[in-house]
Structure formats: structure tokens, C-alpha cells
Amino acid sequence: MHWPAPAEDANRLPPTAPQPGLAWVASERRSHPDLPPPPNEPALTTWQNPEPHLQPSPPARSQPARHAPGADVDAPTAPERQGPPPSPSPGLAIRQAPEDMPQPRPVEPPHSGAGTAGPVHGPPGVGTAAHATPPPAPNAPTCPAPEGTPRSSPTTATPPGRTPTQSAHHTPDDRGVATPAPRPEHHAGEGGGEGEAAPEATPGSPRAALPADSGRADAGGDGAVLTTAGTEVTSQAQPYGSGGDDDYGQQAAVPRQKEAVPGERPGRTVLAEAERVSYADPLDDPDPAVAAEAAAVENLLRCWVREAGVPRPDGPTGTPLRIPLLSSGTALLVAVQLWSPSGWHRFAAPRLEGAPADAPALDAVTVAALIAREGSGATAAGGGSADLVGRVADSVRRTAEFIADRRERPTAPDPVAGDRFLTAEQSLLLGHPLQPDPKSREGLSEAEVRRYSPELHGSFPLHWFAIAPSALATDSAWTERGRPVSAARLLGRLAPGIPLPDGFTPLPLHPWQARELLQRPAVAALLDSGLLHDLGPFGDPWYPTSSIRTVHRPGAPAMLKLSLGLRITNSRRENLRKELHRGVEVHRLLRTGLAEQWQAAHPGFDIVRDPAWVAVDAPDGAPVPGLDALLRHNPFRSDDDAVCVAALTSPRPWPGRTTLRSRLSEIIRSLAEATGHTTSAVAAEWFLRYLDHVVLPVLAFDALAGIALEAHQQNTLVLLDPAGWPIGGRYRDNQGYYFRASHRAELERRLPGIGSASDTFVSDAVTDERFTYYLGINNVLGLVGAFGSQQLADERVLLAAFRRFLGKAAHLGPVPARLLDSPTLRCKANLLTRLGGLDELVGPVDTQSVYVTIANPLHA
């Protein structure tokens, strides 16, 4: 079915394609021999790069923005233009919700003056400086906020979503890496922001300088840095919460980007010698089975090293990592290719200590069996060893199949190829790097794997049932033009022409789930009594997203989150009734004015809403497990570049390439080539924008509402502009909300009765632990690990950047200080959770998973 095109949407970003402008401290490493070595210089890194290097050339200089003297940078004055007018390129559009959900005012891409392509900031502590933003191009289209969205008051704009910073707030630690200075005190009762606002950048001032990729702050105490041209620029600090672009204050419209002057395109990527670390990555082996084995072995070793607290090898170059196996009376010896501070280590194939030199390396199943025997005594419930081994074997087999298929068909078929969101959802081939069996599909036949797997571009029609009125359980907060729309009506639109008995409500099910349910006595009884009718497969195909059970159809107004009794990672994925209530409840809560209050400071971020559901009750009123469907609003158009962070960072095959590479790597290297600067410099700026546009709004939501989001990498979507820079984000998951017990009274005032059906209030202690793990460790440190393990940046530089960010965000709840100040952190142990036979969706929230204590890489 073709859905009618939506009306012209005011909530659409202008057609610009921003490119960063980079000033450069060319002599930084020569001037500072005490700098720490880049991440690839330590002797543990030994791989060889199969791809040729780009030839270095001098980086292009940044030109200062041109303004009329004293002009307001937001005023529509025409800057000088050289060369032809810019060619419009598609912008990212977020469609306004059909149920009148308030959508955030989109953040426009950055503007740059003639001869520049926008600012790129080095990481905190590496010489960033504030700068002025030039005015929009003449006659540039405006981007009005949709109805119901708070409009901004005119203020001086900062760079794309960034708060001006200065290196004076950093001091080098004993390794030469900049660390945050003591955080400024913040005082309550100062309006929307906290702390003191910095002076506005002076219009016409030079752009900020980006230092070399060493991660060292060489700025003086006043925050001065030197550009290639020798121009000294200074900056004033502005902490988060002070009324800047990413504060609780009103938003200024970000000026539009202007095309660079023809002939001034930066040169090709300058790759520092330290970056040129090459390797024969086992993931690139032409045999998919070998690549899958390597990925599985590395996942198992990463999990065990983290969960068992195995320390980094201490010894000369080439010293292998020794992993004791006390239960087996031996040890594993593993060559370390890359040791990651955040845990995304790279390992060669392990061998048994004392084995003959010509003995083959251990495969994933053997490693799983040895580790399972070792770890079974560490869990409350044993007996998970054989289960783990079987699931690892299945995951290896499926991963090999996924790699082989994607190498043969690197381009998605239609209509997947025409939908950027769906393409990204079906690109997660290897799974999470700290899951022991991320791609297990136990319970599916070979034909079902091909049909239902997003990695294989699967698609299928849904299996439909009809629910009698007396057995129907439902709720809906979906509205259109102010009028409520029932879940039954919405589902009818998704299956036009379905043969429903009079008065019955359609219920979509995953085909695998429908087959399983027909074997359950409770469902058979409902069918026999006439309370449930089996309508069979019906309608156009739907496409599985990265979670497998949530399905998407291009152009449809809603996605469907279906129950699926398969074990996927740590759980059987059947919806719980309290989770269905929770999705609608959060939508109603956001519509009390909370969303507008939050998005006044963070207009580029929102929660993907789950405003309606249907389910089945037994004659005694009890919920019937597995017979339900949740309707999730689909806010994305086909050209919206919204990608979950897990898919962004996961290596995969690409057309015309023999190696596996993540989309993150493709973006960073493309931006580096376009700007003429090192990948590590561009990676640092990308990371900072991610913190501002994705992480900061999540922290701010907790501070504002007392609600922590389970924002791990698969639940977090980053919105990218046409060049690949982060400009916003979305959170999705009706399960992953933690209502702080300390905020119960305030939330009750907003929405009376909140939490009574959804069981969402959690103690602050548990909330802090979970929020720290999901946002801090899984999401941000996982991203840092991806940058490091994929040879894009020095993790220590990014950790220093994250420390400074957390220092500025210290007023946004307890988690920033916890991440900064705690020498250890509590971390979910996926391998031990699996060995313990735990389902993380069942039981009390504080005992659903195994948590271990790990060293905090931010505490240095």
C-alpha cells in the first residue's frame, strides 16, 4: 500500500551540506616532545595495513568569517560571496508526527564564511577556541518550528550545537594528556541555565584553531592557540547550563552554511606517521567462516577480560596476555593486537599454554567451553555452560552466513535501498563487541533465518489474528488533529482489506510467534471459544529492524514492536503488559509540557514514541503472554539519515572493498579527505558533536524529569547531516525507562497515577548504576572504543574530551560526577549473565542481570 505523501513539513532541515573548516597547529608535535604517543605507536600494535595511504599535502588554511563590522551574527545581512551559488543538497528531514506529537525544532547545519567550511573543534584540552558564526546567505530559506514547539529568541549563535570552550580549563596530567580543571560551582535559581554565561564571540573574529591529533593542550593559560598563519585566538569558557546553544535557555537559529570559495578546497588527507598502523585484520579474511570465528573469539575474550578483571600484560614488547584457567589447570596465551582503555581490545587467536608450537589456534567453541567452565562458578545459578557453547556455535555459523551474503550483495535491494533508516537497521552484521553470542538464532530453521533476519534483508507478511471485544486489551494516546485515534483503527490502516468479523480488532503477529502460539493451550482455548480468530498471513511485506522483532515498512506511519519468543542476546523477547503501559505513559507524560521544556534547550533530540498497543486477555482477565503488538511512531522519511550507534560502529563489507569497515570509519575518513586533515582530528570533532547533540540531552532529561533512559548503543539513534556530522538524536525503547523514586511526587503532579500500571519507579541507587552503565559505559565508552579499535583516534584524547564534557555537565544529575570521580564502575556482565541463565526482562530490575566492578578509564 502507498501512503499519501505528508503535507509540506515545516520541521525539515534546509538543504545544506556542511563541511568543517579546520585551522591547524602544524608544529605541535615537534614543539612538544613530551606528548604521549598516539594510540598506534605502542609496541602492542603490530598489524599491517592492506590499503595504500593517501599522499600527505599541506592542509588548507581557514579563513576568518566575513561580517559587516558590528553586525549581529543572526541578522540576515549578506556576506561576501565569491564563486557560484551553492548547490542545494538533501537535508535531513524529520516528519512531524501524525498524532500531533510535539516535534523538536530542527537544528540547521553549521554556516561558514567564504573560504571556509565550518568549524571543527579539537577535543577539550587540545587547544579548542571559541569563534563567531557568520550570518546566513541572502534569501536563505527559513526553518520555522512546527506548531506547538517553543520558538527561540534571538541570541548570538554558537557553532553547530556547540558551547564555546577554552583550553584554559584543562591542565595536562602526568601523561601529558589534558584533564579537566576543577568544575565551576553552579547555583540554583538562576533561570533556565546554571553558572555564568560567557561573553559572546565577537563577530568577525578568526575561527577556532584545531590542534594536531596528539591530544595535548599546548594553549596558554588564557586559552590561546596558534593557527597555521600564526594568528592567536582566545576564547571564554561557557559551562553547560549557561544559556548557550545546548542549554535550557532559548535557541537561536543557527546560520546557514555558505559554499566554500572555488579553488580553496582543502588538500587531501594528511596522515601523521603515527596514524599509519596497518594490519592484516582477521575480520578481512576472504573466508567468511574464518572472519566469523575471529569475531566470536574476540568477543568472548573481551567479555572475559572485562568480567574477570584480567589485567593488561606487563612485560616487554610482544608479551602475550595470559588468561588463567584454574578449573582446567591451564591458561590461554593471546597476542594483543590493540589494548583498549575502554575495553574494545583486538586479539589474535588464542593458544593453550604449553601446547606444541604447531598446534592450531583455538576456535570459538573451544574458547567458549573453557571460559564457561571457568565462569560457571561465579554465577548464582550454574548449568549454563552447555547452553553458552551451543549459542556461540550458532552465532558463529550465522555470522559467517551474514558476512558471505553481504559480500555477495553489498547493496540493499529495493525498497530497503531507498530507505536510509531501514538500510542502517539491517547493517549490523557482527553485533555488539561485548556480547558472547550476538548473532545466535537458536529456534529458527535455515529458511526462517533467511526470511526473518535483518542482516539478510529478510521480509515477510505479518500473521494476523482477530480479537473479540470481550478479550481485547488496548490503550492509545495517538491523536490526529487533536482527536484520539484507537489502536484498532491504526492497525486497520496498516492492513487495508483484511477480512475482520464485525466488532473484532486486528492483531498482527510475527509469523514465527504465530506458529508457536498455536501450540499453546491457552491460545487454543481462545480459538475454540471464538474469542480469537486466526486470519493467517495478510498484506504487504514488513522488514525486520536490528532488534529482529520490531518491523518497519517504508512509508508507513508506524512501526510494530511484536512479541517474539526467541532468545535474542540476554532475553526472550515477548512484550510484558507493564512495558506496553509504559510506552503510552511516557508519551502522555511528554505531552504535559515536559517535552517542550526539555527541547527548548535540546531541539535536536527526542524520544521515538510508543503511543498505542493491543493485546489479549483471558476470560479471567489475566494477560495472555505473547499475544500483543505495540505501535511505534515512525518519524523518519526515506532520506533521513538516522542510524543506531551499534550499526554505525559495526564493521561490515562495502561495495568494491575487500575489507570490513564500519560506517563510522567511512564517515570519518571521508570527512578527513574532504577537509585535508588527519582522521584523528576529525574524529575528535565528530565525538564532541556527538556528546553535545546526543549525550547531553539524555543527561538533561534525567536532571529535568528524574527519568533515566536505557540509552545503550542499539537504543540510541544519531541523526547525521549530509556530510556525516551529528546534528541530533533519538531514543527508542518502551522498556528502558527508570523513573527515579526521588521524583515520584513531581511526576505524579505532572501525570496522576503514573507508574501504577507500568511499574517504572526504581530506587535512585539502582537508577544511577544502570544509567551509568548504559549511557556512560555501553554508549559513550563503547563509541570511544570503536574509534580506537578502528584506528581512527587515540582513545586517551577522547577520554580526556569526555572528562571535560562531564565536568561541564556536572549539574545535570549525579551520573556525570559518578563517571568522573569513581575509581571503579559497575558494569553489566553479559557473559556471566548468560552463564547464570538470567533473562534480563524478568524479575526485579536490580537482579535481572549480573553486574561486576571494573576500573573506571575516566578516573586518572
PDB file of C-alpha atoms in Angstrom, residues 138 142 212-213 296 302 392 397 457 511 681 683 775-776 858:
ATOM      1  CA  PRO A 138      20.949  36.076   1.416  1.00  0.00           C
ATOM      2  CA  THR A 142      13.966  29.719   6.986  1.00  0.00           C
ATOM      3  CA  ALA A 212      47.184  18.378  15.690  1.00  0.00           C
ATOM      4  CA  ASP A 213      45.886  14.972  16.633  1.00  0.00           C
ATOM      5  CA  ALA A 296      33.456 -14.634  18.014  1.00  0.00           C
ATOM      6  CA  ARG A 302      36.772  -9.154  25.586  1.00  0.00           C
ATOM      7  CA  VAL A 392      28.229 -19.428  20.484  1.00  0.00           C
ATOM      8  CA  ARG A 397      27.535 -20.057  11.911  1.00  0.00           C
ATOM      9  CA  HIS A 457      17.481  -8.253   4.089  1.00  0.00           C
ATOM     10  CA  PRO A 511       4.918 -15.379  11.728  1.00  0.00           C
ATOM     11  CA  ALA A 681      41.406  15.409  14.302  1.00  0.00           C
ATOM     12  CA  ALA A 683      37.223  12.001  14.812  1.00  0.00           C
ATOM     13  CA  LEU A 775      24.911   5.767  28.783  1.00  0.00           C
ATOM     14  CA  GLY A 776      28.448   6.025  30.122  1.00  0.00           C
ATOM     15  CA  LEU A 858      37.903   8.100  33.094  1.00  0.00           C
TER      16      LEU A 858
END
